[in-house]
C-alpha atoms as a PDB file:
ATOM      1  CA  UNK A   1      63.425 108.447  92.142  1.00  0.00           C
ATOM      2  CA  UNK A   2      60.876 106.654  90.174  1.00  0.00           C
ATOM      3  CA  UNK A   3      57.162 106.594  90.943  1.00  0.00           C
ATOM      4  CA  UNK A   4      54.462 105.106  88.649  1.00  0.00           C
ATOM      5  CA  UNK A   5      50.932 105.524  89.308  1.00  0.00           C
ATOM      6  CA  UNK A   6      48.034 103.571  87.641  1.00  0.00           C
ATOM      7  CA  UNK A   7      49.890 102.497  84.612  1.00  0.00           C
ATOM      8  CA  UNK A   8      47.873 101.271  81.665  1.00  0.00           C
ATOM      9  CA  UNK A   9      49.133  99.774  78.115  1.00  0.00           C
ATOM     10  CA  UNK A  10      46.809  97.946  75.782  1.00  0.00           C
ATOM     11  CA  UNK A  11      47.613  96.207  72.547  1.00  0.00           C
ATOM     12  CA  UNK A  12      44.286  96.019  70.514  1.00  0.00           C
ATOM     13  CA  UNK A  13      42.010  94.514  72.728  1.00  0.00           C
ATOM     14  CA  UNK A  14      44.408  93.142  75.318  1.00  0.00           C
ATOM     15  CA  UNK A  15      45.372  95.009  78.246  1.00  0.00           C
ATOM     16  CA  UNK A  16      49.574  94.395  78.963  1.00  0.00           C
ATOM     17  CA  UNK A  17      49.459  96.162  81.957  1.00  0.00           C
ATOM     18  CA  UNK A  18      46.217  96.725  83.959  1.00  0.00           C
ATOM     19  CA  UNK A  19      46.822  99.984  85.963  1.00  0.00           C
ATOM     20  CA  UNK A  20      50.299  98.919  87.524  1.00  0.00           C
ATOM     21  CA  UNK A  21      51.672 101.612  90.679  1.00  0.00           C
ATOM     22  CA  UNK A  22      55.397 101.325  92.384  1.00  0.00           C
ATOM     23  CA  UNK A  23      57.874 102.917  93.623  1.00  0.00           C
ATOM     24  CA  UNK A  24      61.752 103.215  93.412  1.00  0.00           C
ATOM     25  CA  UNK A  25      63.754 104.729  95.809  1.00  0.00           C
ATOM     26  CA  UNK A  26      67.026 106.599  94.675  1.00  0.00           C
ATOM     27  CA  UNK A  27      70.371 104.278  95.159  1.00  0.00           C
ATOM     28  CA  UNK A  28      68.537 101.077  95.403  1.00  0.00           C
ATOM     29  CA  UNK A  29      68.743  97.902  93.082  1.00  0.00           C
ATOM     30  CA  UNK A  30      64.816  97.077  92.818  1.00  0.00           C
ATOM     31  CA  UNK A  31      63.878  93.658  91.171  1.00  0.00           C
ATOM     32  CA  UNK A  32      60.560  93.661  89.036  1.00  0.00           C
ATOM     33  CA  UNK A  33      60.121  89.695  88.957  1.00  0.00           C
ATOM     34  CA  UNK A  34      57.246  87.917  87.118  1.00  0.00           C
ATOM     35  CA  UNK A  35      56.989  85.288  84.523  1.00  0.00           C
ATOM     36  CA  UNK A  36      57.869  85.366  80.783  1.00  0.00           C
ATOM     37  CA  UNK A  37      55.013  87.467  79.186  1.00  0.00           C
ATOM     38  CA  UNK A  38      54.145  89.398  83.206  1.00  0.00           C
ATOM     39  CA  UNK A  39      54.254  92.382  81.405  1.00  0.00           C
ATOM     40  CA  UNK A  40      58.377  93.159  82.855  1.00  0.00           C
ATOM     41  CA  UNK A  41      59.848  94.180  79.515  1.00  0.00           C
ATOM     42  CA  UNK A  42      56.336  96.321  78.408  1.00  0.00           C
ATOM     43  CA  UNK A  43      56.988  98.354  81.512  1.00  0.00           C
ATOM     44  CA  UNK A  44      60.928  98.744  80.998  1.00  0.00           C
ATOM     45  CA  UNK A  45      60.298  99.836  77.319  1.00  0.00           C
ATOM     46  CA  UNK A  46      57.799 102.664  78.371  1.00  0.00           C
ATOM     47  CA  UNK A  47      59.719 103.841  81.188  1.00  0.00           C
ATOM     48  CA  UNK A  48      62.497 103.767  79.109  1.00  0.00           C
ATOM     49  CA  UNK A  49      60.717 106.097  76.482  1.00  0.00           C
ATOM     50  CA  UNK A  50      60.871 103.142  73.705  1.00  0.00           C
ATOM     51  CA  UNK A  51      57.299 102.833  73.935  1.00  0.00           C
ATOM     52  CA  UNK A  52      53.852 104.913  74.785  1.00  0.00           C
ATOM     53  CA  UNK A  53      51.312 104.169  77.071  1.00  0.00           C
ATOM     54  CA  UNK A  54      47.641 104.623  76.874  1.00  0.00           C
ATOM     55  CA  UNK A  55      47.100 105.857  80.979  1.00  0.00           C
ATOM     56  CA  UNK A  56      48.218 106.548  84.181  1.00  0.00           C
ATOM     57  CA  UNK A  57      51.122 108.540  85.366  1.00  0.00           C
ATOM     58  CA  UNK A  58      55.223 108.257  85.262  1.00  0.00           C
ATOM     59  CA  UNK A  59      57.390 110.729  87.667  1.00  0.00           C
ATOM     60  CA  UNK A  60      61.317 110.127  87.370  1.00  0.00           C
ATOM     61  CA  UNK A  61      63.506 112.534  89.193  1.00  0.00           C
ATOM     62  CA  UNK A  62      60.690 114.890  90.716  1.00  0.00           C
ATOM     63  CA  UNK A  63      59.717 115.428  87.009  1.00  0.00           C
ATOM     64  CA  UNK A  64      56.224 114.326  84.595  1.00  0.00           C
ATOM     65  CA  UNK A  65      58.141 111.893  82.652  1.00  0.00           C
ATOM     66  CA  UNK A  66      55.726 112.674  79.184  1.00  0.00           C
ATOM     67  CA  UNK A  67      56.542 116.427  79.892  1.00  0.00           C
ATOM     68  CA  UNK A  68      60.622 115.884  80.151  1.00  0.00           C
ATOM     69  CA  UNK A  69      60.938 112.915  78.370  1.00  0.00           C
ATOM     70  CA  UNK A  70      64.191 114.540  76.685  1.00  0.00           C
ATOM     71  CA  UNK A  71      65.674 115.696  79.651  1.00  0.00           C
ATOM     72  CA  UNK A  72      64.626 112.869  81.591  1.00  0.00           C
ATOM     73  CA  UNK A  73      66.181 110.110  79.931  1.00  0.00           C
ATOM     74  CA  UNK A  74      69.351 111.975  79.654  1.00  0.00           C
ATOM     75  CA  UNK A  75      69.887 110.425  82.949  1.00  0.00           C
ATOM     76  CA  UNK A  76      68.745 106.807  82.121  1.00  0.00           C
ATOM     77  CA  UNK A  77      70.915 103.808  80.902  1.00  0.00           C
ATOM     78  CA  UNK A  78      69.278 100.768  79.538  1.00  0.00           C
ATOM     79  CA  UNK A  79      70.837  97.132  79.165  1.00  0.00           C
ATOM     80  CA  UNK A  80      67.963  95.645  76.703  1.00  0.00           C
ATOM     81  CA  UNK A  81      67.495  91.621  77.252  1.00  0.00           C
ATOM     82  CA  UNK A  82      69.074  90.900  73.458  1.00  0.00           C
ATOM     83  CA  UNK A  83      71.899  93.460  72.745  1.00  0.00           C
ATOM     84  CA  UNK A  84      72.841  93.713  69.005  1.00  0.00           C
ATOM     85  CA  UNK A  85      76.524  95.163  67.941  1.00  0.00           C
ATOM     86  CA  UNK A  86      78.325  95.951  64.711  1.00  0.00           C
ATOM     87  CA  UNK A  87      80.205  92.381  64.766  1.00  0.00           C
ATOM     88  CA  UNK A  88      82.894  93.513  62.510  1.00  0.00           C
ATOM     89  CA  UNK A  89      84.307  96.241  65.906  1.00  0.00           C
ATOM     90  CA  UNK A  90      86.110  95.741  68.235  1.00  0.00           C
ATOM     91  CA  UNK A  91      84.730  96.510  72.193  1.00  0.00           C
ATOM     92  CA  UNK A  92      87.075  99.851  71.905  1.00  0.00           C
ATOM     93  CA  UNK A  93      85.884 101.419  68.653  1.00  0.00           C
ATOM     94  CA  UNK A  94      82.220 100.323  69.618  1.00  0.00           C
ATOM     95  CA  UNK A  95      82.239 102.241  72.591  1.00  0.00           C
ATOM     96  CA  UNK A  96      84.560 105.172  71.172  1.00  0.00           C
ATOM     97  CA  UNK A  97      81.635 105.390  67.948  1.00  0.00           C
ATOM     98  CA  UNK A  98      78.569 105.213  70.978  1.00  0.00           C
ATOM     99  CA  UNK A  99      80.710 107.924  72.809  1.00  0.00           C
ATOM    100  CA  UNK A 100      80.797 110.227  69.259  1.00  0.00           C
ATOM    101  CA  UNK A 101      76.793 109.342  69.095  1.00  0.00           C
ATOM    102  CA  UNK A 102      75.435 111.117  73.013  1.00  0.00           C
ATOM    103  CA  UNK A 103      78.877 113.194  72.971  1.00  0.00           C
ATOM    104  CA  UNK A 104      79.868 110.817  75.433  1.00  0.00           C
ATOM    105  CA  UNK A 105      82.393 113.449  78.302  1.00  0.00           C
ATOM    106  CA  UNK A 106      82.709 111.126  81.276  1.00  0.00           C
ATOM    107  CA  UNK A 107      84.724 107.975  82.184  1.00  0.00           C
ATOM    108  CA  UNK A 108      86.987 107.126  78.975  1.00  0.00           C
ATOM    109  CA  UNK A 109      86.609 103.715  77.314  1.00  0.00           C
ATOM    110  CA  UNK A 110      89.667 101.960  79.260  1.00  0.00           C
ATOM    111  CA  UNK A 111      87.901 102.428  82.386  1.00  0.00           C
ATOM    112  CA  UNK A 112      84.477 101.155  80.878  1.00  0.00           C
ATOM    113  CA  UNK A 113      86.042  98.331  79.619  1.00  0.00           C
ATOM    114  CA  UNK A 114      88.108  97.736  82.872  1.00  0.00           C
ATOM    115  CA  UNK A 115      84.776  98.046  84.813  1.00  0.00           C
ATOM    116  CA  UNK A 116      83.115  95.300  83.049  1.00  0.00           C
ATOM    117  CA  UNK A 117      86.197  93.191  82.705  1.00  0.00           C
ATOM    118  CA  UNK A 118      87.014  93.421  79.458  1.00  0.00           C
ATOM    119  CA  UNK A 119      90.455  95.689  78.939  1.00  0.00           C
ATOM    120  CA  UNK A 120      92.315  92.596  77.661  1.00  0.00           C
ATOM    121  CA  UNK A 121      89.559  91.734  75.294  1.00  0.00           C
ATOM    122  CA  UNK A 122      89.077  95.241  73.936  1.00  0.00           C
ATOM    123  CA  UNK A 123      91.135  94.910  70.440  1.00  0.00           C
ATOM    124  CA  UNK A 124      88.834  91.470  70.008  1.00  0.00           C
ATOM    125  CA  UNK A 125      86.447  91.406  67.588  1.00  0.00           C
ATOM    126  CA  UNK A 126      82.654  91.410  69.387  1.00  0.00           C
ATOM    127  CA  UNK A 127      81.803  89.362  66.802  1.00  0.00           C
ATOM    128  CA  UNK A 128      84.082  86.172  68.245  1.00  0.00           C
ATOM    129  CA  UNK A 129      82.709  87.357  71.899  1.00  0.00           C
ATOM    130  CA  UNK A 130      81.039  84.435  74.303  1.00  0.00           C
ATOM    131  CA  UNK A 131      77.348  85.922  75.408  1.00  0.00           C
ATOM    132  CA  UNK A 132      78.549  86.646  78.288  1.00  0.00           C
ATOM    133  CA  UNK A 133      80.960  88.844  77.019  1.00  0.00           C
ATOM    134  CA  UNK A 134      78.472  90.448  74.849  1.00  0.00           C
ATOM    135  CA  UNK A 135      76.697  91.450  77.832  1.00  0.00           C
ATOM    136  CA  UNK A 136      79.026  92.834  79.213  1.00  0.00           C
ATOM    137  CA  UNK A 137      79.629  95.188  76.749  1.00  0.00           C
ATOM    138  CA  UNK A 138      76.086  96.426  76.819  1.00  0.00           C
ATOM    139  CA  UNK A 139      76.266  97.162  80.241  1.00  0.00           C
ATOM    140  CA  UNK A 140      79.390  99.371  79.356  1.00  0.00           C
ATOM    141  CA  UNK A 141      77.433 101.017  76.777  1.00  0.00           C
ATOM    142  CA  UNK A 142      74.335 101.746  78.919  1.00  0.00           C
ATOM    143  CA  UNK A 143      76.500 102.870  81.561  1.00  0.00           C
ATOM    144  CA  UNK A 144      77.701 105.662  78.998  1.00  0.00           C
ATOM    145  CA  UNK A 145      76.751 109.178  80.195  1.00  0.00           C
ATOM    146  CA  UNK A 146      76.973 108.643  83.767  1.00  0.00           C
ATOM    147  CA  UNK A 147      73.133 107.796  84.218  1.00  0.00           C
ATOM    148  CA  UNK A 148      71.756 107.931  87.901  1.00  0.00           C
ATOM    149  CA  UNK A 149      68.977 105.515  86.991  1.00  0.00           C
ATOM    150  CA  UNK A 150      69.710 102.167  85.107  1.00  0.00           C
ATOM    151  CA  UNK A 151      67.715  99.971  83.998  1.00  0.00           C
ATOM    152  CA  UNK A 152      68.537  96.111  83.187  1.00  0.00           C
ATOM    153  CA  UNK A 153      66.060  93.830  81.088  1.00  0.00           C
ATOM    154  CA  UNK A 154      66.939  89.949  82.036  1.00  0.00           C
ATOM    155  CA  UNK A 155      71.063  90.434  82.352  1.00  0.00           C
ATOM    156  CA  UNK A 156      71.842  86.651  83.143  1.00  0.00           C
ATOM    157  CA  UNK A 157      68.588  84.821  82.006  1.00  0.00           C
ATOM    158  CA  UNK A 158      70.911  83.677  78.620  1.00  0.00           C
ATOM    159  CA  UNK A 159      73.714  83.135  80.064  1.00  0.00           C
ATOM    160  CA  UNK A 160      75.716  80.329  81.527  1.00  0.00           C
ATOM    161  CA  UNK A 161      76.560  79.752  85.388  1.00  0.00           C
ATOM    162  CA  UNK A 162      79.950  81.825  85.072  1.00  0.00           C
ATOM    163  CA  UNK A 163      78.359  84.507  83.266  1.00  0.00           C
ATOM    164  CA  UNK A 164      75.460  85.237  85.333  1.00  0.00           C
ATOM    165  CA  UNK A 165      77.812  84.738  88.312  1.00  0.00           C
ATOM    166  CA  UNK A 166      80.246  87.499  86.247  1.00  0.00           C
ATOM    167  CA  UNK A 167      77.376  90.038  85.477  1.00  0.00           C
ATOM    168  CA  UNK A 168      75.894  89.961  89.249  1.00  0.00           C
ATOM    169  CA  UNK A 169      79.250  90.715  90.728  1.00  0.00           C
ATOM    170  CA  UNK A 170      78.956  93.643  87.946  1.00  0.00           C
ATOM    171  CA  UNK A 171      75.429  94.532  89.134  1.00  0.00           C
ATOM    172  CA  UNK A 172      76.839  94.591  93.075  1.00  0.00           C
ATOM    173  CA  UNK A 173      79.827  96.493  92.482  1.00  0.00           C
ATOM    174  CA  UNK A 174      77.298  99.493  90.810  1.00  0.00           C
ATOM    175  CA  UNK A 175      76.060  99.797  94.499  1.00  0.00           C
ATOM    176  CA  UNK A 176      78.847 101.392  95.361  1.00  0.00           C
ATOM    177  CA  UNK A 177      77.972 104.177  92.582  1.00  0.00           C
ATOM    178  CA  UNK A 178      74.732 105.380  94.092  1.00  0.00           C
ATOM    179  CA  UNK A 179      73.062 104.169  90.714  1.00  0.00           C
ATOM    180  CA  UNK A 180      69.373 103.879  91.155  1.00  0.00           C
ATOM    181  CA  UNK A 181      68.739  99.919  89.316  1.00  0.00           C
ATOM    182  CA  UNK A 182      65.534  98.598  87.930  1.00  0.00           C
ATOM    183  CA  UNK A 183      66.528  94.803  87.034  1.00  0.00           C
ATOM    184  CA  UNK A 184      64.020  92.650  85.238  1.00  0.00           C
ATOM    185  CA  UNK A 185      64.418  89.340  86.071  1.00  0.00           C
ATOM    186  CA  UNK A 186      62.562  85.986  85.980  1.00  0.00           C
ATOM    187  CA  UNK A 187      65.556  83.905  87.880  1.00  0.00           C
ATOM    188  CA  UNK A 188      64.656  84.352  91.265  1.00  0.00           C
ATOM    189  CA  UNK A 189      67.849  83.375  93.031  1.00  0.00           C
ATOM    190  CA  UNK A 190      69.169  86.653  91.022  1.00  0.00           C
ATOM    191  CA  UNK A 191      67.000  88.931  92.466  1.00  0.00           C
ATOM    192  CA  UNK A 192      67.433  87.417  95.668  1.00  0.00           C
ATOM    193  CA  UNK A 193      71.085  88.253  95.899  1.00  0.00           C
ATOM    194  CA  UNK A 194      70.878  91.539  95.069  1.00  0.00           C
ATOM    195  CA  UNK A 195      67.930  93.798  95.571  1.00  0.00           C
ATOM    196  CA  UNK A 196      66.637  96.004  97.770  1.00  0.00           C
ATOM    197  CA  UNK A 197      63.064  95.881  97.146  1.00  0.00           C
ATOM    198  CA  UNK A 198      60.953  93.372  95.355  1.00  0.00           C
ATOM    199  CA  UNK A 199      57.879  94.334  93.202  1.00  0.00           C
ATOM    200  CA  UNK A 200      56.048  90.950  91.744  1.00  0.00           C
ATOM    201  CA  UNK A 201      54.048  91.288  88.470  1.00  0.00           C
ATOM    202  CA  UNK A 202      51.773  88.771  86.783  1.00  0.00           C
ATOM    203  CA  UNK A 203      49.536  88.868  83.919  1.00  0.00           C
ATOM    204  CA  UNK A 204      49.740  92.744  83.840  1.00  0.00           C
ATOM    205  CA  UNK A 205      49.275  93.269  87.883  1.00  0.00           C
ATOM    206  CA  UNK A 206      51.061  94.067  90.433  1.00  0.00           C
ATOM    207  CA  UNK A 207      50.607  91.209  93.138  1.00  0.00           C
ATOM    208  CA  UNK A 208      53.186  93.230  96.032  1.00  0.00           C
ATOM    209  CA  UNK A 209      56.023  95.241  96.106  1.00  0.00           C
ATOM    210  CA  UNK A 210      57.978  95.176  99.546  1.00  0.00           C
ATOM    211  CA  UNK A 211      61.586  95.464 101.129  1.00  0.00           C
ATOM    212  CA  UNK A 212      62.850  92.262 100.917  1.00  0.00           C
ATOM    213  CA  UNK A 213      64.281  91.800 104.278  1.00  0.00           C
ATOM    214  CA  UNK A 214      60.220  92.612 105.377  1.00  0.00           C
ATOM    215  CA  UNK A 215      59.125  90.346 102.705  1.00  0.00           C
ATOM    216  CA  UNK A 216      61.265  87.553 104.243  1.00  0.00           C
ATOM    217  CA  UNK A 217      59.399  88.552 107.906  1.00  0.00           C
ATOM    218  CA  UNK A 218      55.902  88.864 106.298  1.00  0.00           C
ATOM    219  CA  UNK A 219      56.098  85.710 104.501  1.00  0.00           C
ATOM    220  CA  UNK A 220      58.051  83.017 107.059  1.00  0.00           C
ATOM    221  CA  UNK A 221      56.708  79.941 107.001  1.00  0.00           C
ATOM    222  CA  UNK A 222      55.581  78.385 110.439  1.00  0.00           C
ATOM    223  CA  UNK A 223      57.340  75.444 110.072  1.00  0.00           C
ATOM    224  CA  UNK A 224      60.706  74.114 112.439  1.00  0.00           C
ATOM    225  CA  UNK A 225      62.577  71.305 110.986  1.00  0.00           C
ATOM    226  CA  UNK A 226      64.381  68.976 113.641  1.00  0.00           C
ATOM    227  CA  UNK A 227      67.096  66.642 113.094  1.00  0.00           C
ATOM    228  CA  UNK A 228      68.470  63.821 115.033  1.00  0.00           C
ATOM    229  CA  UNK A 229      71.086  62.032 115.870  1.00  0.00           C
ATOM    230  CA  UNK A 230      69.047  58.848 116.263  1.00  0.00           C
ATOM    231  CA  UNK A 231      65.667  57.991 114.156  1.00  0.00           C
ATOM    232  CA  UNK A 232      62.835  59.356 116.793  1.00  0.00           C
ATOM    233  CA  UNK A 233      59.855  57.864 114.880  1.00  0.00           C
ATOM    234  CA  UNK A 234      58.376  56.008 117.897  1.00  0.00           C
ATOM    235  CA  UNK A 235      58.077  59.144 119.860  1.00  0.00           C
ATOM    236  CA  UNK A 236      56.924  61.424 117.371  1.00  0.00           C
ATOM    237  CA  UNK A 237      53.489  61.112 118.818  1.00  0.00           C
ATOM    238  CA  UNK A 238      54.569  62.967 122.088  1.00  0.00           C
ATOM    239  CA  UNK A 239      55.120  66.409 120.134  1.00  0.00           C
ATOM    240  CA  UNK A 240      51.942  66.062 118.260  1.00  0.00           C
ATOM    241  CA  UNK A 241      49.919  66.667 122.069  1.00  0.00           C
ATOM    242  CA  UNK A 242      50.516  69.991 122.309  1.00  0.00           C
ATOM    243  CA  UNK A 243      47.841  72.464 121.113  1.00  0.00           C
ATOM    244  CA  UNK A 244      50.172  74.751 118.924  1.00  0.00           C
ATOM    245  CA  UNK A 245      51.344  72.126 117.217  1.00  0.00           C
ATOM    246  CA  UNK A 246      49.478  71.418 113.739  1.00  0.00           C
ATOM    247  CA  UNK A 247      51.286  68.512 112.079  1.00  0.00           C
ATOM    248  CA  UNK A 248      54.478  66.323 112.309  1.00  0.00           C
ATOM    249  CA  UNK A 249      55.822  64.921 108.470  1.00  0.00           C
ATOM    250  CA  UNK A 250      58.521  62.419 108.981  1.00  0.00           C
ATOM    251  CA  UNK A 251      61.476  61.609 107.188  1.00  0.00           C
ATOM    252  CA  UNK A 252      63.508  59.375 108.915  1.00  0.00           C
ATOM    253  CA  UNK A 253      65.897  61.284 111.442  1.00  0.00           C
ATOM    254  CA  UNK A 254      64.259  64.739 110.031  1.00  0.00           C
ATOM    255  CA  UNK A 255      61.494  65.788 110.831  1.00  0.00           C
ATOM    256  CA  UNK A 256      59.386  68.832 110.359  1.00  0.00           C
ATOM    257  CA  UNK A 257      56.749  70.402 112.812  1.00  0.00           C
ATOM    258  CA  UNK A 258      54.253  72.995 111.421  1.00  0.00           C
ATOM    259  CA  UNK A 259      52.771  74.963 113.745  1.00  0.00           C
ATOM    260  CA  UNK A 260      49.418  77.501 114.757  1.00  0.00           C
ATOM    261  CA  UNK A 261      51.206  79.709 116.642  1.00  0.00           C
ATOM    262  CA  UNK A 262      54.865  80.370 115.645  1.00  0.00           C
ATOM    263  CA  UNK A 263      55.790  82.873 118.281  1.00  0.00           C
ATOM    264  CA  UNK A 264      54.085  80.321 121.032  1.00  0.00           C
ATOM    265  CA  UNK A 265      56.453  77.262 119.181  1.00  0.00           C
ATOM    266  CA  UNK A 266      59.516  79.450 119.460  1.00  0.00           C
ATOM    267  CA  UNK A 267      58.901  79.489 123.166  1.00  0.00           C
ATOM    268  CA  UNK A 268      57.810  76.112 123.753  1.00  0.00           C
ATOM    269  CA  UNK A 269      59.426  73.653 121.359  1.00  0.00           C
ATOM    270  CA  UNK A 270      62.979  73.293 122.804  1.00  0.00           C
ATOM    271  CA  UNK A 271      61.162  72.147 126.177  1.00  0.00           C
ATOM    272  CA  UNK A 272      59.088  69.732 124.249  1.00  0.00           C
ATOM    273  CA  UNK A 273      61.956  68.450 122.081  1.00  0.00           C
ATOM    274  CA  UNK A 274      63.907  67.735 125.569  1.00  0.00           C
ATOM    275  CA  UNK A 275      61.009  65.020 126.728  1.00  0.00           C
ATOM    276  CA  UNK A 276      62.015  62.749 123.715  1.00  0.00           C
ATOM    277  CA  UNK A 277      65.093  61.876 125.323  1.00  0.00           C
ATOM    278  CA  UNK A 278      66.566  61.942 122.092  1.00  0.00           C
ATOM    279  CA  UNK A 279      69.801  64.380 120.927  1.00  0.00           C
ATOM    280  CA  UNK A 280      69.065  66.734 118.580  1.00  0.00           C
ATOM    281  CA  UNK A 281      71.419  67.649 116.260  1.00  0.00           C
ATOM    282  CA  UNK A 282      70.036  70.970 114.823  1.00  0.00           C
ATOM    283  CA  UNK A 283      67.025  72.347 114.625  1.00  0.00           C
ATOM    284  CA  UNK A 284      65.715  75.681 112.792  1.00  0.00           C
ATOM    285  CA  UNK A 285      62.746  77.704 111.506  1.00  0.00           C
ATOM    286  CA  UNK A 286      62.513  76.677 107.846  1.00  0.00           C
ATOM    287  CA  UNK A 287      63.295  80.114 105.633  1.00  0.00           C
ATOM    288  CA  UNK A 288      61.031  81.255 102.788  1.00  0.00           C
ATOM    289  CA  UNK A 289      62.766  82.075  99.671  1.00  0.00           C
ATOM    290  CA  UNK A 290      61.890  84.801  97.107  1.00  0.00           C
ATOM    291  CA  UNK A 291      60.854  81.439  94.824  1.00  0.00           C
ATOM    292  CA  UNK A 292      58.318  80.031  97.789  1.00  0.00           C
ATOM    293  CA  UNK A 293      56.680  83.314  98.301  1.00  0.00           C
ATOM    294  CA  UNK A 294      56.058  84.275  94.567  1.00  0.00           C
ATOM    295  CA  UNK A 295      54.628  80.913  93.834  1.00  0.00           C
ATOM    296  CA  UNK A 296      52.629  81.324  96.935  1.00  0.00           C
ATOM    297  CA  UNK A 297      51.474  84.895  95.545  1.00  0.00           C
ATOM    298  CA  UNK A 298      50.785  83.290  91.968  1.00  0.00           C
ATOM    299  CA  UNK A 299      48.689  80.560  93.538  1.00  0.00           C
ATOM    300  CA  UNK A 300      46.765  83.102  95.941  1.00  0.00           C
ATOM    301  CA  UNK A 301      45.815  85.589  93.218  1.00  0.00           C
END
C-alpha cells in the first residue's frame, strides 16, 4: 500500500531524515514509534503531501507518489497531532462546511458523528468541547471521503486516560473497515495494543521495522522468574550449578534466573526447580514489551 525507499529531508544543514525505507501493507494499523523530534511528524507531513522532500522515493497505491500526488491523496485522511476548528460551530455544521469543501458524497454527518461518539454532542459548540472531544472530531473529518489510507499524528499523546482509552477503541473499531493506518505515536503501550507492524525511528533512522508478534519472538528476554510459596534463599545456590544457568537475582520469595541457553532452560528448569523441595507457586518466561525492546534498540544504536 505504502512503500518508501531511501527517504531524505534536510532543513539547512541538518538532515531530518537520513535515507529512511518501510513498508505498509494494505488493511494494517502500522505504528511509526520514536521519540519527540525522531523525525515521525517530518515523515507524516511529506507523505501526506504537506511537505517536499529533497530524495529518495514514495509509492502509495502502486503509484509514484510526486507523479499522482493529486490523485493520490484523494485517497488519504490525515488526523494532524494539534487539530484547529472554527470554535464558534457546532460538530454538525463543521463537518457539513468540510463536506461542501472535497464535495464530500459518502457517509452523511449523523453517521460520522455516531462513529466517533459524538451524535448527542453535535448541536454543541466545539468551542466548549473537552480535548478529547476535539479529537474526535478530527478523526471524523479525516475520515471524510472514504480514504483507504489514514494517517494519525500522536491521537492520545494530549489526552487524558479516558480519552486515549476513547480514541483507541476508535482506532480498533477502523479495523473492521479495511483502512490501511499509519499512527504516529511516542506512548508505547498505544502502539502496543493496536498495530500490526512496528517501524522504530530515531534521530532521522530507521532502527527496525517488524511484525510485532515476530518482534515479541526476536526480542524475548532469556530470563524465567520463579515464585514461591516459602522464601528459598538458602537453596538458591543449587540452581546456580547448572551450566545454562547465568545468574540468580533475589528478591525475597521471587526470584529471577537468566539464562545462556533459553531453549536448553525451558527443558531443564522445572526438573531443577523440583530438587529445592520447595512449592512453587508460578513460574514464567519474563515478556519483552514494545517499551524494553525500543530502549534496548536506542541503547544498541
Amino acid at each position: 500500500m505504502i512503500k518508501v525507499v531511501d527517504l531524505k529531508k534536510n532543513y539547512g544543514r541538518v538532515e531530518a531524515l537520513k535515507s529512511i525505507s518501510f513498508e505498509v501493507e494494505k488493511g494494517s494499523v502500522f505504528g511509526f514509534i520514536g521519540r519527540n523530534g525522531a523525525g515521525k511528524t517530518t515523515t507524516m507531513n511529506i507523505l501526506t503531501g504537506l511537505i517536499k522532500f529533497n530524495d529518495g522515493k514514495i509509492i502509495i497505491k502502486g503509484k509514484d507518489f510526486q507523479e499522482n500526488k493529486q490523485e493520490v491523496l484523494k485517497s488519504i485522511g490525515y488526523l494532524p497531532e494539534t487539530p484547529t476548528f472554527y470554535d464558534y460551530m457546532n460538530a454538525y455544521e463543521y463537518l457539513r462546511f468540510i463536506g461542501e469543501i472535497i464535495s464530500y458524497e459518502g457517509k452523511n454527518v449523523s453517521k460520522l458523528l455516531e462513529m466517533v461518539k459524538l451524535a448527542k454532542h453535535k448541536k454543541k459548540r466545539i468551542g466548549a468541547y473537552s480535548r478529547g472531544m476535539k479529537q474526535r472530531l478530527a478523526l471524523a473529518a479525516a475520515f471524510m471521503g472514504n480514504p483507504e489510507i489514514l494517517f494519525l499524528d500522536e491521537p492520545a499523546s494530549a489526552l487524558d486516560p479516558e480519552g486515549r482509552m476513547e480514541m483507541l477503541e476508535l482506532i480498533e473499531g477502523l479495523k473492521n473497515e479495511k483502512i490501511t493506518i499509519f499512527l504516529s505515536t511516542h506512548i508505547l503501550n498505544d502502539a502496543e495494543r493496536v498495530c500490526n507492524k512496528i517501524c522504530i525511528i530515531d534521530e532521522g533512522k530507521i532502527l527496525l521495522t517488524e511484525n510485532l508478534s515476530q518482534l515479541y519472538k526476536s526480542y524475548i528476554q532469556p530470563i524465567f522468574d520463579v515464585e514461591f510459596e516459602e522464601d528459598p534463599t538458602d537453596k538458591i545456590d543449587l540452581l546456580k550449578k547448572p551450566e545454562w544457568v547465568e545468574n540468580i537475582k533475589e528478591n525475597g520469595r521471587k526470584i529471577s534466573i537468566y539464562v545462556k541457553d533459553l531453549d536448553y532452560a525451558k527443558k531443564e528448569i522445572l526438573k531443577e526447580l523440583s530438587k529445592l523441595n520447595t512449592s512453587v507457586v508460578s513460574y514464567q518466561i519474563r515478556k519483552s514489551t514494545l517499551e524494553d525492546i525500543f530502549m534496548r534498540m536506542v541503547k544498541q544504536k
